[in-house]
Protein backbone atom coordinates (compact mmCIF):
# COMPACT_ATOMS: atom_id res chain seq x y z
CA UNK A 1 0.00 0.00 0.00
CA UNK A 2 2.83 2.39 0.95
CA UNK A 3 4.64 1.71 -2.32
CA UNK A 4 1.45 2.22 -4.38
CA UNK A 5 0.68 5.58 -2.73
CA UNK A 6 4.27 6.69 -3.21
CA UNK A 7 4.21 5.65 -6.88
CA UNK A 8 0.97 7.57 -7.51
CA UNK A 9 2.36 10.68 -5.80
CA UNK A 10 5.57 10.49 -7.79
CA UNK A 11 3.76 10.10 -11.13
CA UNK A 12 1.48 13.03 -10.27
CA UNK A 13 4.48 15.19 -9.31
CA UNK A 14 6.39 14.15 -12.40
CA UNK A 15 3.53 15.22 -14.69
CA UNK A 16 3.00 18.66 -13.13
CA UNK A 17 5.85 20.81 -14.36
CA UNK A 18 9.56 21.09 -14.06
CA UNK A 19 9.74 21.91 -10.31
CA UNK A 20 7.37 19.06 -9.46
CA UNK A 21 9.42 16.73 -11.69
CA UNK A 22 12.60 17.63 -9.77
CA UNK A 23 10.70 17.09 -6.51
CA UNK A 24 9.58 13.65 -7.70
CA UNK A 25 13.13 12.69 -8.61
CA UNK A 26 14.44 13.94 -5.25
CA UNK A 27 11.66 12.09 -3.41
CA UNK A 28 12.56 8.90 -5.26
CA UNK A 29 16.24 9.36 -4.40
CA UNK A 30 15.44 9.92 -0.71
CA UNK A 31 13.19 6.86 -0.52
CA UNK A 32 15.81 4.76 -2.31
CA UNK A 33 18.55 6.00 0.05
CA UNK A 34 16.45 5.23 3.14
CA UNK A 35 15.65 1.74 1.87
CA UNK A 36 19.27 1.04 0.93
CA UNK A 37 20.45 2.43 4.26
CA UNK A 38 18.13 0.06 6.09
CA UNK A 39 19.46 -2.90 4.13
CA UNK A 40 23.06 -1.88 4.78
CA UNK A 41 22.38 -1.36 8.49
CA UNK A 42 20.75 -4.77 8.83
CA UNK A 43 23.68 -6.31 6.99
CA UNK A 44 26.17 -4.58 9.29
CA UNK A 45 24.24 -5.70 12.38
CA UNK A 46 24.37 -9.30 11.16
CA UNK A 47 28.13 -8.99 10.63
CA UNK A 48 28.46 -7.43 14.07
CA UNK A 49 26.54 -10.30 15.67
CA UNK A 50 28.31 -12.97 13.63
CA UNK A 51 31.88 -11.66 13.80
CA UNK A 52 32.56 -8.94 16.37
CA UNK A 53 30.45 -10.25 19.26
CA UNK A 54 31.90 -13.81 19.26
CA UNK A 55 35.47 -12.46 19.07
CA UNK A 56 34.86 -9.97 21.88
CA UNK A 57 33.23 -12.64 24.03
CA UNK A 58 36.16 -14.99 23.42
CA UNK A 59 38.64 -12.31 24.53
CA UNK A 60 36.50 -11.30 27.52
CA UNK A 61 36.54 -14.89 28.79
CA UNK A 62 40.35 -14.74 28.83
CA UNK A 63 40.59 -11.41 30.64
CA UNK A 64 41.79 -11.37 34.22
CA UNK A 65 43.18 -8.51 36.29
CA UNK A 66 46.45 -7.50 34.68
CA UNK A 67 45.74 -9.10 31.28
CA UNK A 68 46.71 -6.75 28.48
CA UNK A 69 45.17 -6.68 25.01
CA UNK A 70 46.47 -5.01 21.87
CA UNK A 71 43.69 -4.33 19.35
CA UNK A 72 42.16 -1.51 17.38
CA UNK A 73 40.38 0.99 19.61
CA UNK A 74 36.90 0.01 18.45
CA UNK A 75 37.42 -3.43 19.98
CA UNK A 76 37.25 -1.67 23.35
CA UNK A 77 33.50 -1.34 22.90
CA UNK A 78 33.30 -5.12 23.20
CA UNK A 79 35.80 -5.76 25.99
CA UNK A 80 36.20 -2.41 27.72
CA UNK A 81 39.06 0.03 27.39
CA UNK A 82 40.94 -0.49 30.67
CA UNK A 83 43.18 -3.30 29.44
CA UNK A 84 43.32 -2.26 25.78
CA UNK A 85 46.17 -0.68 23.85
CA UNK A 86 45.74 0.29 20.21
CA UNK A 87 49.16 -0.17 18.60
CA UNK A 88 49.16 -1.37 15.00
CA UNK A 89 52.98 -1.74 15.11
CA UNK A 90 52.62 -4.41 17.81
CA UNK A 91 55.09 -2.76 20.14
CA UNK A 92 57.71 -1.68 17.61
CA UNK A 93 57.83 1.79 19.15
CA UNK A 94 56.33 1.20 22.59
CA UNK A 95 58.07 -2.13 23.28
CA UNK A 96 54.84 -3.34 24.90
CA UNK A 97 54.18 -7.07 24.88
CA UNK A 98 50.49 -7.68 25.51
CA UNK A 99 49.03 -10.97 26.60
CA UNK A 100 46.59 -10.99 23.67
CA UNK A 101 46.67 -9.43 20.20
CA UNK A 102 43.48 -9.07 18.17
CA UNK A 103 44.06 -8.77 14.42
CA UNK A 104 41.26 -7.69 12.12
CA UNK A 105 40.89 -5.69 8.93
CA UNK A 106 42.16 -2.38 10.34
CA UNK A 107 45.34 -3.98 11.64
CA UNK A 108 45.84 -6.07 8.49
CA UNK A 109 45.54 -2.94 6.36
CA UNK A 110 47.99 -1.10 8.60
CA UNK A 111 50.42 -4.03 8.44
CA UNK A 112 50.33 -4.00 4.64
CA UNK A 113 50.20 -0.26 3.95
CA UNK A 114 52.67 0.94 6.54
CA UNK A 115 54.74 -2.19 6.18
CA UNK A 116 55.53 -1.22 2.60
CA UNK A 117 56.71 2.18 3.80
CA UNK A 118 58.64 0.77 6.77
CA UNK A 119 59.90 -2.77 6.09
CA UNK A 120 61.55 -2.95 9.51
CA UNK A 121 58.15 -2.57 11.18
CA UNK A 122 56.61 -5.22 8.94
CA UNK A 123 59.46 -7.60 9.83
CA UNK A 124 58.89 -6.88 13.52
CA UNK A 125 55.15 -7.58 13.18
CA UNK A 126 55.72 -10.83 11.27
CA UNK A 127 58.39 -12.02 13.69
CA UNK A 128 56.30 -11.10 16.73
CA UNK A 129 53.23 -13.01 15.56
CA UNK A 130 55.25 -15.98 14.30
CA UNK A 131 57.71 -16.40 17.17
CA UNK A 132 56.20 -14.83 20.27
CA UNK A 133 52.47 -15.55 19.90
CA UNK A 134 50.18 -18.47 19.16
CA UNK A 135 46.95 -18.19 17.17
CA UNK A 136 44.14 -19.23 19.52
CA UNK A 137 41.06 -17.86 17.71
CA UNK A 138 40.40 -17.55 13.99
CA UNK A 139 36.84 -16.78 12.99
CA UNK A 140 36.15 -14.96 9.73
CA UNK A 141 37.18 -11.37 10.37
CA UNK A 142 39.06 -11.74 13.67
CA UNK A 143 42.20 -13.54 14.77
CA UNK A 144 43.35 -13.61 18.37
CA UNK A 145 46.94 -14.38 19.32
CA UNK A 146 48.13 -15.26 22.81
CA UNK A 147 51.65 -14.62 24.02
CA UNK A 148 53.71 -17.80 24.16
CA UNK A 149 55.39 -18.27 27.49
CA UNK A 150 58.80 -19.76 26.84
CA UNK A 151 61.24 -20.85 29.48
CA UNK A 152 64.67 -19.36 28.66
XYZ file of C-alpha atoms in Angstrom:
152
model
C 0.000 0.000 0.000
C 2.825 2.391 0.946
C 4.644 1.715 -2.322
C 1.454 2.221 -4.376
C 0.681 5.583 -2.730
C 4.267 6.688 -3.210
C 4.206 5.655 -6.880
C 0.967 7.575 -7.507
C 2.357 10.677 -5.803
C 5.572 10.485 -7.785
C 3.757 10.099 -11.126
C 1.480 13.028 -10.265
C 4.476 15.190 -9.306
C 6.392 14.150 -12.404
C 3.526 15.220 -14.689
C 3.002 18.663 -13.131
C 5.848 20.806 -14.361
C 9.556 21.092 -14.057
C 9.737 21.905 -10.306
C 7.368 19.058 -9.462
C 9.425 16.730 -11.686
C 12.605 17.630 -9.766
C 10.703 17.094 -6.506
C 9.583 13.651 -7.704
C 13.131 12.686 -8.608
C 14.436 13.935 -5.246
C 11.662 12.094 -3.407
C 12.558 8.898 -5.263
C 16.241 9.361 -4.396
C 15.440 9.917 -0.707
C 13.194 6.858 -0.518
C 15.811 4.762 -2.307
C 18.545 6.001 0.051
C 16.449 5.226 3.139
C 15.650 1.741 1.870
C 19.271 1.043 0.933
C 20.448 2.426 4.259
C 18.129 0.062 6.087
C 19.463 -2.904 4.135
C 23.060 -1.882 4.780
C 22.379 -1.357 8.492
C 20.745 -4.769 8.833
C 23.683 -6.311 6.987
C 26.173 -4.584 9.294
C 24.245 -5.695 12.375
C 24.374 -9.296 11.164
C 28.129 -8.994 10.632
C 28.460 -7.430 14.068
C 26.542 -10.296 15.667
C 28.313 -12.974 13.627
C 31.882 -11.664 13.801
C 32.558 -8.937 16.374
C 30.453 -10.250 19.261
C 31.900 -13.812 19.263
C 35.473 -12.464 19.067
C 34.863 -9.971 21.876
C 33.226 -12.643 24.035
C 36.158 -14.987 23.421
C 38.637 -12.313 24.528
C 36.500 -11.297 27.522
C 36.541 -14.888 28.791
C 40.348 -14.737 28.825
C 40.591 -11.412 30.642
C 41.789 -11.371 34.221
C 43.176 -8.511 36.290
C 46.453 -7.501 34.676
C 45.736 -9.095 31.282
C 46.705 -6.748 28.481
C 45.170 -6.678 25.007
C 46.471 -5.009 21.866
C 43.693 -4.334 19.347
C 42.156 -1.507 17.380
C 40.379 0.995 19.611
C 36.902 0.014 18.446
C 37.418 -3.427 19.981
C 37.249 -1.673 23.347
C 33.497 -1.345 22.902
C 33.303 -5.123 23.200
C 35.803 -5.760 25.992
C 36.204 -2.413 27.723
C 39.059 0.027 27.387
C 40.944 -0.493 30.668
C 43.181 -3.304 29.443
C 43.316 -2.263 25.784
C 46.174 -0.676 23.854
C 45.741 0.291 20.206
C 49.164 -0.173 18.602
C 49.160 -1.367 15.000
C 52.978 -1.739 15.106
C 52.615 -4.415 17.810
C 55.089 -2.765 20.139
C 57.705 -1.678 17.609
C 57.826 1.795 19.148
C 56.328 1.204 22.595
C 58.071 -2.135 23.279
C 54.837 -3.339 24.902
C 54.185 -7.072 24.883
C 50.489 -7.675 25.506
C 49.030 -10.967 26.601
C 46.590 -10.986 23.671
C 46.671 -9.433 20.204
C 43.477 -9.074 18.169
C 44.056 -8.766 14.424
C 41.257 -7.688 12.117
C 40.892 -5.692 8.928
C 42.160 -2.384 10.339
C 45.341 -3.976 11.637
C 45.836 -6.073 8.488
C 45.536 -2.935 6.357
C 47.991 -1.100 8.602
C 50.421 -4.028 8.438
C 50.328 -4.001 4.638
C 50.203 -0.261 3.946
C 52.671 0.937 6.537
C 54.738 -2.187 6.180
C 55.533 -1.216 2.602
C 56.707 2.180 3.804
C 58.641 0.772 6.774
C 59.900 -2.769 6.086
C 61.546 -2.952 9.513
C 58.149 -2.565 11.181
C 56.612 -5.216 8.940
C 59.463 -7.599 9.834
C 58.891 -6.880 13.525
C 55.154 -7.582 13.184
C 55.715 -10.829 11.266
C 58.391 -12.025 13.690
C 56.304 -11.104 16.731
C 53.232 -13.007 15.564
C 55.254 -15.983 14.301
C 57.714 -16.402 17.172
C 56.201 -14.826 20.266
C 52.472 -15.548 19.898
C 50.175 -18.466 19.158
C 46.953 -18.188 17.165
C 44.140 -19.226 19.520
C 41.065 -17.865 17.710
C 40.402 -17.553 13.990
C 36.836 -16.785 12.985
C 36.152 -14.962 9.726
C 37.177 -11.369 10.368
C 39.059 -11.742 13.667
C 42.195 -13.538 14.767
C 43.353 -13.610 18.375
C 46.937 -14.385 19.317
C 48.132 -15.257 22.808
C 51.652 -14.623 24.021
C 53.710 -17.803 24.162
C 55.393 -18.269 27.487
C 58.802 -19.757 26.845
C 61.238 -20.852 29.484
C 64.669 -19.355 28.665
